[in-house]
Amino acid sequence: MKRVGVLVSGQGSNLRRLIETVRAGDIREAEIALVAADRPCAALEIATSAGIAVFSEPAKSIGMEAWQQRCLSALHEARVECLVLAGFMRILDAAFIQRFEGRILNVHPSLLPAFPGRDAIGQAVRHGVRVSGVTVHLVDETLDGGPIVLQEAVPVHPDDDAERLGARLHMVEHRILPEALRLLCADRIRIEGRRTTII
Ligand code: GRF
């Protein structure tokens, strides 16, 4: 059983799905031990009402460096072994990432390496791509650049705006992020350079 920490900043729909999936017994190897947020957000309320411990100090008041130090202590106290960034809107320092090297997943609403960074969905719509999608990847020190674990394509329709495309991307996120967490917690992701293999 792996103790999982989830870092959030926003609506928390991915967090909600992770909680439901773990509680339904569909990720038998995982237990969500702590949810950490860098700001007040709906995701924190989801965690609290699910009875999950939270770290909720706003980064704005203490600065990102102190936030990361305190968050690391909270993760350590909660004996967290793996992390999921589920809509976490900050960049983590190399030192933070190294503490969990190879054990941090991020979900991103594009087919990386296309459209990294903020507003990936708007970037894709404005660019006029015919196909976008969702990527779950391991986090390294680059922005949305770590080894890819799962990817799924989603067609972009001619009348799509960011909201309509975003709704379809979210449905895919809700399926493949729990799947990637299941693989990570079962030690089924082998990393070789930029490539991962599911074993
Ligand atoms: C998702 O689109 C995810 O890909 C991106 O942030 C969004 C978070 O959504 N990194 P939610 O807070 O899980 O609803």
PDB file of C-alpha atoms and ligand atoms in Angstrom:
ATOM      1  CA  MET A   1       0.000   0.000   0.000  1.00  0.00           C
ATOM      2  CA  LYS A   2       1.438   3.384  -1.055  1.00  0.00           C
ATOM      3  CA  ARG A   3       0.595   6.571   0.787  1.00  0.00           C
ATOM      4  CA  VAL A   4      -0.267   9.225  -1.797  1.00  0.00           C
ATOM      5  CA  GLY A   5      -0.229  13.015  -1.537  1.00  0.00           C
ATOM      6  CA  VAL A   6      -2.255  15.137  -3.959  1.00  0.00           C
ATOM      7  CA  LEU A   7      -1.315  18.756  -4.711  1.00  0.00           C
ATOM      8  CA  VAL A   8      -4.160  20.993  -5.888  1.00  0.00           C
ATOM      9  CA  SER A   9      -5.021  24.615  -6.641  1.00  0.00           C
ATOM     10  CA  GLY A  10      -8.440  24.571  -8.292  1.00  0.00           C
ATOM     11  CA  GLN A  11     -11.794  22.900  -8.848  1.00  0.00           C
ATOM     12  CA  GLY A  12     -10.632  19.472  -7.768  1.00  0.00           C
ATOM     13  CA  SER A  13     -12.540  17.311 -10.227  1.00  0.00           C
ATOM     14  CA  ASN A  14      -9.484  15.079 -10.705  1.00  0.00           C
ATOM     15  CA  LEU A  15      -8.992  14.888  -6.948  1.00  0.00           C
ATOM     16  CA  ARG A  16     -12.651  13.894  -6.520  1.00  0.00           C
ATOM     17  CA  ARG A  17     -12.238  11.133  -9.088  1.00  0.00           C
ATOM     18  CA  LEU A  18      -9.045   9.871  -7.430  1.00  0.00           C
ATOM     19  CA  ILE A  19     -10.792   9.727  -4.051  1.00  0.00           C
ATOM     20  CA  GLU A  20     -13.784   7.881  -5.557  1.00  0.00           C
ATOM     21  CA  THR A  21     -11.551   5.435  -7.409  1.00  0.00           C
ATOM     22  CA  VAL A  22      -9.433   4.647  -4.347  1.00  0.00           C
ATOM     23  CA  ARG A  23     -12.509   4.280  -2.139  1.00  0.00           C
ATOM     24  CA  ALA A  24     -14.218   2.023  -4.650  1.00  0.00           C
ATOM     25  CA  GLY A  25     -11.239  -0.304  -4.259  1.00  0.00           C
ATOM     26  CA  ASP A  26     -10.110   0.211  -7.849  1.00  0.00           C
ATOM     27  CA  ILE A  27      -6.584   1.316  -6.860  1.00  0.00           C
ATOM     28  CA  ARG A  28      -5.895  -1.274  -4.215  1.00  0.00           C
ATOM     29  CA  GLU A  29      -2.270  -0.215  -3.831  1.00  0.00           C
ATOM     30  CA  ALA A  30      -3.054   3.434  -2.916  1.00  0.00           C
ATOM     31  CA  GLU A  31      -4.299   5.393   0.050  1.00  0.00           C
ATOM     32  CA  ILE A  32      -4.700   9.194  -0.171  1.00  0.00           C
ATOM     33  CA  ALA A  33      -2.889  10.382   2.932  1.00  0.00           C
ATOM     34  CA  LEU A  34      -2.724  14.158   2.415  1.00  0.00           C
ATOM     35  CA  VAL A  35      -4.077  16.853   0.101  1.00  0.00           C
ATOM     36  CA  ALA A  36      -1.965  20.018  -0.125  1.00  0.00           C
ATOM     37  CA  ALA A  37      -3.153  23.286  -1.656  1.00  0.00           C
ATOM     38  CA  ASP A  38      -1.277  26.508  -2.298  1.00  0.00           C
ATOM     39  CA  ARG A  39      -4.452  28.614  -2.060  1.00  0.00           C
ATOM     40  CA  PRO A  40      -8.055  28.391  -0.823  1.00  0.00           C
ATOM     41  CA  CYS A  41      -9.910  26.366  -3.462  1.00  0.00           C
ATOM     42  CA  ALA A  42     -12.817  24.012  -4.072  1.00  0.00           C
ATOM     43  CA  ALA A  43     -10.433  21.044  -4.145  1.00  0.00           C
ATOM     44  CA  LEU A  44      -9.562  21.640  -0.478  1.00  0.00           C
ATOM     45  CA  GLU A  45     -13.229  21.471   0.448  1.00  0.00           C
ATOM     46  CA  ILE A  46     -13.582  18.180  -1.428  1.00  0.00           C
ATOM     47  CA  ALA A  47     -10.647  16.769   0.575  1.00  0.00           C
ATOM     48  CA  THR A  48     -12.000  18.029   3.889  1.00  0.00           C
ATOM     49  CA  SER A  49     -15.483  16.680   3.297  1.00  0.00           C
ATOM     50  CA  ALA A  50     -13.962  13.334   2.346  1.00  0.00           C
ATOM     51  CA  GLY A  51     -12.202  13.317   5.728  1.00  0.00           C
ATOM     52  CA  ILE A  52      -8.702  13.521   4.223  1.00  0.00           C
ATOM     53  CA  ALA A  53      -5.957  15.436   6.042  1.00  0.00           C
ATOM     54  CA  VAL A  54      -5.032  18.722   4.366  1.00  0.00           C
ATOM     55  CA  PHE A  55      -2.089  21.089   4.243  1.00  0.00           C
ATOM     56  CA  SER A  56      -3.668  24.414   3.375  1.00  0.00           C
ATOM     57  CA  GLU A  57      -1.251  27.218   4.113  1.00  0.00           C
ATOM     58  CA  PRO A  58      -1.610  29.819   1.301  1.00  0.00           C
ATOM     59  CA  ALA A  59       1.669  30.258  -0.576  1.00  0.00           C
ATOM     60  CA  LYS A  60       0.787  33.918  -1.123  1.00  0.00           C
ATOM     61  CA  SER A  61       1.220  34.751   2.545  1.00  0.00           C
ATOM     62  CA  ILE A  62       4.472  32.865   3.221  1.00  0.00           C
ATOM     63  CA  GLY A  63       6.136  32.735  -0.227  1.00  0.00           C
ATOM     64  CA  MET A  64       6.675  29.680  -2.402  1.00  0.00           C
ATOM     65  CA  GLU A  65       9.999  28.698  -0.852  1.00  0.00           C
ATOM     66  CA  ALA A  66       8.612  28.514   2.687  1.00  0.00           C
ATOM     67  CA  TRP A  67       5.444  26.889   1.344  1.00  0.00           C
ATOM     68  CA  GLN A  68       7.457  24.068  -0.226  1.00  0.00           C
ATOM     69  CA  GLN A  69       9.464  23.526   2.955  1.00  0.00           C
ATOM     70  CA  ARG A  70       6.343  23.329   5.095  1.00  0.00           C
ATOM     71  CA  CYS A  71       4.549  21.203   2.559  1.00  0.00           C
ATOM     72  CA  LEU A  72       7.513  18.788   2.486  1.00  0.00           C
ATOM     73  CA  SER A  73       7.346  18.517   6.288  1.00  0.00           C
ATOM     74  CA  ALA A  74       3.608  17.832   6.142  1.00  0.00           C
ATOM     75  CA  LEU A  75       4.154  15.180   3.451  1.00  0.00           C
ATOM     76  CA  HIS A  76       6.938  13.643   5.531  1.00  0.00           C
ATOM     77  CA  GLU A  77       4.762  13.559   8.656  1.00  0.00           C
ATOM     78  CA  ALA A  78       1.958  11.951   6.658  1.00  0.00           C
ATOM     79  CA  ARG A  79       4.531   9.388   5.393  1.00  0.00           C
ATOM     80  CA  VAL A  80       3.638  10.178   1.780  1.00  0.00           C
ATOM     81  CA  GLU A  81       5.564   8.155  -0.823  1.00  0.00           C
ATOM     82  CA  CYS A  82       4.054   9.266  -4.153  1.00  0.00           C
ATOM     83  CA  LEU A  83       2.577  12.548  -5.351  1.00  0.00           C
ATOM     84  CA  VAL A  84      -0.067  13.545  -7.858  1.00  0.00           C
ATOM     85  CA  LEU A  85      -0.258  17.103  -9.183  1.00  0.00           C
ATOM     86  CA  ALA A  86      -3.977  17.391  -9.947  1.00  0.00           C
ATOM     87  CA  GLY A  87      -4.467  20.926 -11.202  1.00  0.00           C
ATOM     88  CA  PHE A  88      -1.594  22.308  -9.122  1.00  0.00           C
ATOM     89  CA  MET A  89      -0.766  25.729 -10.571  1.00  0.00           C
ATOM     90  CA  ARG A  90       2.759  26.352  -9.274  1.00  0.00           C
ATOM     91  CA  ILE A  91       6.225  25.323 -10.337  1.00  0.00           C
ATOM     92  CA  LEU A  92       8.048  23.215  -7.757  1.00  0.00           C
ATOM     93  CA  ASP A  93      11.757  23.641  -6.994  1.00  0.00           C
ATOM     94  CA  ALA A  94      14.252  21.016  -8.094  1.00  0.00           C
ATOM     95  CA  ALA A  95      14.904  20.151  -4.423  1.00  0.00           C
ATOM     96  CA  PHE A  96      11.205  19.419  -3.854  1.00  0.00           C
ATOM     97  CA  ILE A  97      10.970  17.282  -6.981  1.00  0.00           C
ATOM     98  CA  GLN A  98      14.137  15.358  -6.129  1.00  0.00           C
ATOM     99  CA  ARG A  99      12.585  14.238  -2.837  1.00  0.00           C
ATOM    100  CA  PHE A 100      10.005  12.322  -4.872  1.00  0.00           C
ATOM    101  CA  GLU A 101      11.972  11.688  -8.071  1.00  0.00           C
ATOM    102  CA  GLY A 102      10.150   9.285 -10.381  1.00  0.00           C
ATOM    103  CA  ARG A 103       7.166   9.232  -8.041  1.00  0.00           C
ATOM    104  CA  ILE A 104       5.305  12.417  -9.053  1.00  0.00           C
ATOM    105  CA  LEU A 105       2.524  12.344 -11.655  1.00  0.00           C
ATOM    106  CA  ASN A 106       1.061  15.368 -13.405  1.00  0.00           C
ATOM    107  CA  VAL A 107      -1.989  15.569 -15.659  1.00  0.00           C
ATOM    108  CA  HIS A 108      -1.905  18.066 -18.502  1.00  0.00           C
ATOM    109  CA  PRO A 109      -4.730  18.870 -20.952  1.00  0.00           C
ATOM    110  CA  SER A 110      -2.782  18.570 -24.228  1.00  0.00           C
ATOM    111  CA  LEU A 111      -0.745  16.026 -26.122  1.00  0.00           C
ATOM    112  CA  LEU A 112       2.664  17.054 -24.792  1.00  0.00           C
ATOM    113  CA  PRO A 113       5.099  18.312 -25.938  1.00  0.00           C
ATOM    114  CA  ALA A 114       2.449  20.448 -27.697  1.00  0.00           C
ATOM    115  CA  PHE A 115       1.100  23.338 -25.627  1.00  0.00           C
ATOM    116  CA  PRO A 116       2.946  23.098 -22.302  1.00  0.00           C
ATOM    117  CA  GLY A 117       2.328  25.617 -19.533  1.00  0.00           C
ATOM    118  CA  ARG A 118      -0.772  27.600 -18.790  1.00  0.00           C
ATOM    119  CA  ASP A 119      -3.997  27.653 -20.794  1.00  0.00           C
ATOM    120  CA  ALA A 120      -3.103  24.570 -22.832  1.00  0.00           C
ATOM    121  CA  ILE A 121      -6.717  24.178 -23.966  1.00  0.00           C
ATOM    122  CA  GLY A 122      -6.990  27.785 -25.176  1.00  0.00           C
ATOM    123  CA  GLN A 123      -3.607  27.456 -26.898  1.00  0.00           C
ATOM    124  CA  ALA A 124      -4.819  24.368 -28.780  1.00  0.00           C
ATOM    125  CA  VAL A 125      -8.098  26.007 -29.868  1.00  0.00           C
ATOM    126  CA  ARG A 126      -6.340  29.190 -30.998  1.00  0.00           C
ATOM    127  CA  HIS A 127      -3.741  27.187 -32.898  1.00  0.00           C
ATOM    128  CA  GLY A 128      -6.485  25.381 -34.792  1.00  0.00           C
ATOM    129  CA  VAL A 129      -5.300  21.820 -34.131  1.00  0.00           C
ATOM    130  CA  ARG A 130      -7.627  19.016 -35.258  1.00  0.00           C
ATOM    131  CA  VAL A 131      -6.532  16.682 -32.479  1.00  0.00           C
ATOM    132  CA  SER A 132      -5.587  17.459 -28.901  1.00  0.00           C
ATOM    133  CA  GLY A 133      -5.674  15.228 -25.848  1.00  0.00           C
ATOM    134  CA  VAL A 134      -4.470  14.478 -22.362  1.00  0.00           C
ATOM    135  CA  THR A 135      -1.035  13.543 -21.067  1.00  0.00           C
ATOM    136  CA  VAL A 136      -0.120  12.015 -17.722  1.00  0.00           C
ATOM    137  CA  HIS A 137       3.606  12.280 -17.164  1.00  0.00           C
ATOM    138  CA  LEU A 138       6.219  11.947 -14.484  1.00  0.00           C
ATOM    139  CA  VAL A 139       7.411  15.283 -13.174  1.00  0.00           C
ATOM    140  CA  ASP A 140      11.003  16.344 -13.546  1.00  0.00           C
ATOM    141  CA  GLU A 141      12.551  19.794 -13.324  1.00  0.00           C
ATOM    142  CA  THR A 142      11.300  20.880 -16.759  1.00  0.00           C
ATOM    143  CA  LEU A 143       7.923  22.506 -17.332  1.00  0.00           C
ATOM    144  CA  ASP A 144       5.496  19.735 -18.350  1.00  0.00           C
ATOM    145  CA  GLY A 145       8.497  17.938 -19.838  1.00  0.00           C
ATOM    146  CA  GLY A 146       8.975  14.737 -17.821  1.00  0.00           C
ATOM    147  CA  PRO A 147       8.656  11.185 -19.213  1.00  0.00           C
ATOM    148  CA  ILE A 148       5.195  10.399 -20.551  1.00  0.00           C
ATOM    149  CA  VAL A 149       3.236   7.592 -18.878  1.00  0.00           C
ATOM    150  CA  LEU A 150      -0.166   7.708 -20.618  1.00  0.00           C
ATOM    151  CA  GLN A 151      -1.579   9.798 -23.444  1.00  0.00           C
ATOM    152  CA  GLU A 152      -4.934   9.825 -25.126  1.00  0.00           C
ATOM    153  CA  ALA A 153      -5.991  11.822 -28.185  1.00  0.00           C
ATOM    154  CA  VAL A 154      -9.244  13.816 -28.277  1.00  0.00           C
ATOM    155  CA  PRO A 155     -10.565  15.232 -31.590  1.00  0.00           C
ATOM    156  CA  VAL A 156     -11.138  18.978 -31.738  1.00  0.00           C
ATOM    157  CA  HIS A 157     -14.450  19.820 -33.421  1.00  0.00           C
ATOM    158  CA  PRO A 158     -14.781  22.842 -35.729  1.00  0.00           C
ATOM    159  CA  ASP A 159     -17.185  24.588 -33.332  1.00  0.00           C
ATOM    160  CA  ASP A 160     -15.173  23.854 -30.176  1.00  0.00           C
ATOM    161  CA  ASP A 161     -14.240  26.630 -27.825  1.00  0.00           C
ATOM    162  CA  ALA A 162     -11.992  26.126 -24.808  1.00  0.00           C
ATOM    163  CA  GLU A 163     -14.965  25.280 -22.603  1.00  0.00           C
ATOM    164  CA  ARG A 164     -16.430  22.592 -24.862  1.00  0.00           C
ATOM    165  CA  LEU A 165     -13.063  20.995 -25.619  1.00  0.00           C
ATOM    166  CA  GLY A 166     -12.104  21.288 -21.933  1.00  0.00           C
ATOM    167  CA  ALA A 167     -15.195  19.335 -20.871  1.00  0.00           C
ATOM    168  CA  ARG A 168     -14.244  16.418 -23.160  1.00  0.00           C
ATOM    169  CA  LEU A 169     -10.602  16.550 -22.067  1.00  0.00           C
ATOM    170  CA  HIS A 170     -11.669  16.421 -18.425  1.00  0.00           C
ATOM    171  CA  MET A 171     -13.588  13.200 -19.026  1.00  0.00           C
ATOM    172  CA  VAL A 172     -10.397  11.622 -20.355  1.00  0.00           C
ATOM    173  CA  GLU A 173      -8.328  13.016 -17.467  1.00  0.00           C
ATOM    174  CA  HIS A 174     -10.744  11.419 -15.012  1.00  0.00           C
ATOM    175  CA  ARG A 175     -10.083   8.048 -16.580  1.00  0.00           C
ATOM    176  CA  ILE A 176      -6.348   8.067 -17.276  1.00  0.00           C
ATOM    177  CA  LEU A 177      -5.029   9.862 -14.177  1.00  0.00           C
ATOM    178  CA  PRO A 178      -6.407   7.173 -11.811  1.00  0.00           C
ATOM    179  CA  GLU A 179      -5.096   4.530 -14.209  1.00  0.00           C
ATOM    180  CA  ALA A 180      -1.594   6.071 -14.110  1.00  0.00           C
ATOM    181  CA  LEU A 181      -1.715   6.264 -10.313  1.00  0.00           C
ATOM    182  CA  ARG A 182      -2.683   2.596 -10.177  1.00  0.00           C
ATOM    183  CA  LEU A 183       0.346   1.742 -12.336  1.00  0.00           C
ATOM    184  CA  LEU A 184       2.690   3.918 -10.257  1.00  0.00           C
ATOM    185  CA  CYS A 185       1.511   2.498  -6.944  1.00  0.00           C
ATOM    186  CA  ALA A 186       1.828  -1.036  -8.270  1.00  0.00           C
ATOM    187  CA  ASP A 187       5.455  -0.253  -9.293  1.00  0.00           C
ATOM    188  CA  ARG A 188       4.540  -1.005 -12.898  1.00  0.00           C
ATOM    189  CA  ILE A 189       6.172   2.051 -14.501  1.00  0.00           C
ATOM    190  CA  ARG A 190       9.756   1.509 -15.582  1.00  0.00           C
ATOM    191  CA  ILE A 191      11.644   4.674 -16.550  1.00  0.00           C
ATOM    192  CA  GLU A 192      14.488   4.535 -19.072  1.00  0.00           C
ATOM    193  CA  GLY A 193      15.626   8.039 -19.956  1.00  0.00           C
ATOM    194  CA  ARG A 194      12.683   9.793 -21.590  1.00  0.00           C
ATOM    195  CA  ARG A 195      10.770   6.599 -22.136  1.00  0.00           C
ATOM    196  CA  THR A 196       8.546   4.727 -19.769  1.00  0.00           C
ATOM    197  CA  THR A 197       7.443   1.143 -20.116  1.00  0.00           C
ATOM    198  CA  ILE A 198       4.426  -0.325 -18.403  1.00  0.00           C
ATOM    199  CA  ILE A 199       5.408  -3.697 -16.987  1.00  0.00           C
TER     200      ILE A 199
HETATM  201  C1  GRF B   1      -6.959  19.882 -15.436  1.00  0.00           C
HETATM  202  O1  GRF B   1      -7.391  20.261 -16.701  1.00  0.00           O
HETATM  203  C2  GRF B   1      -5.503  19.437 -15.491  1.00  0.00           C
HETATM  204  O2  GRF B   1      -5.167  18.855 -16.698  1.00  0.00           O
HETATM  205  C3  GRF B   1      -4.759  20.743 -15.315  1.00  0.00           C
HETATM  206  O3  GRF B   1      -5.549  21.458 -14.390  1.00  0.00           O
HETATM  207  C4  GRF B   1      -6.912  21.050 -14.482  1.00  0.00           C
HETATM  208  C5  GRF B   1      -7.380  20.683 -13.104  1.00  0.00           C
HETATM  209  O4  GRF B   1      -8.760  20.444 -13.050  1.00  0.00           O
HETATM  210  N1  GRF B   1      -3.405  20.492 -14.894  1.00  0.00           N
HETATM  211  P1  GRF B   1      -9.424  19.966 -11.667  1.00  0.00           P
HETATM  212  O5  GRF B   1      -9.024  20.992 -10.606  1.00  0.00           O
HETATM  213  O6  GRF B   1      -8.922  18.611 -11.368  1.00  0.00           O
HETATM  214  O7  GRF B   1     -10.904  19.999 -11.927  1.00  0.00           O
END
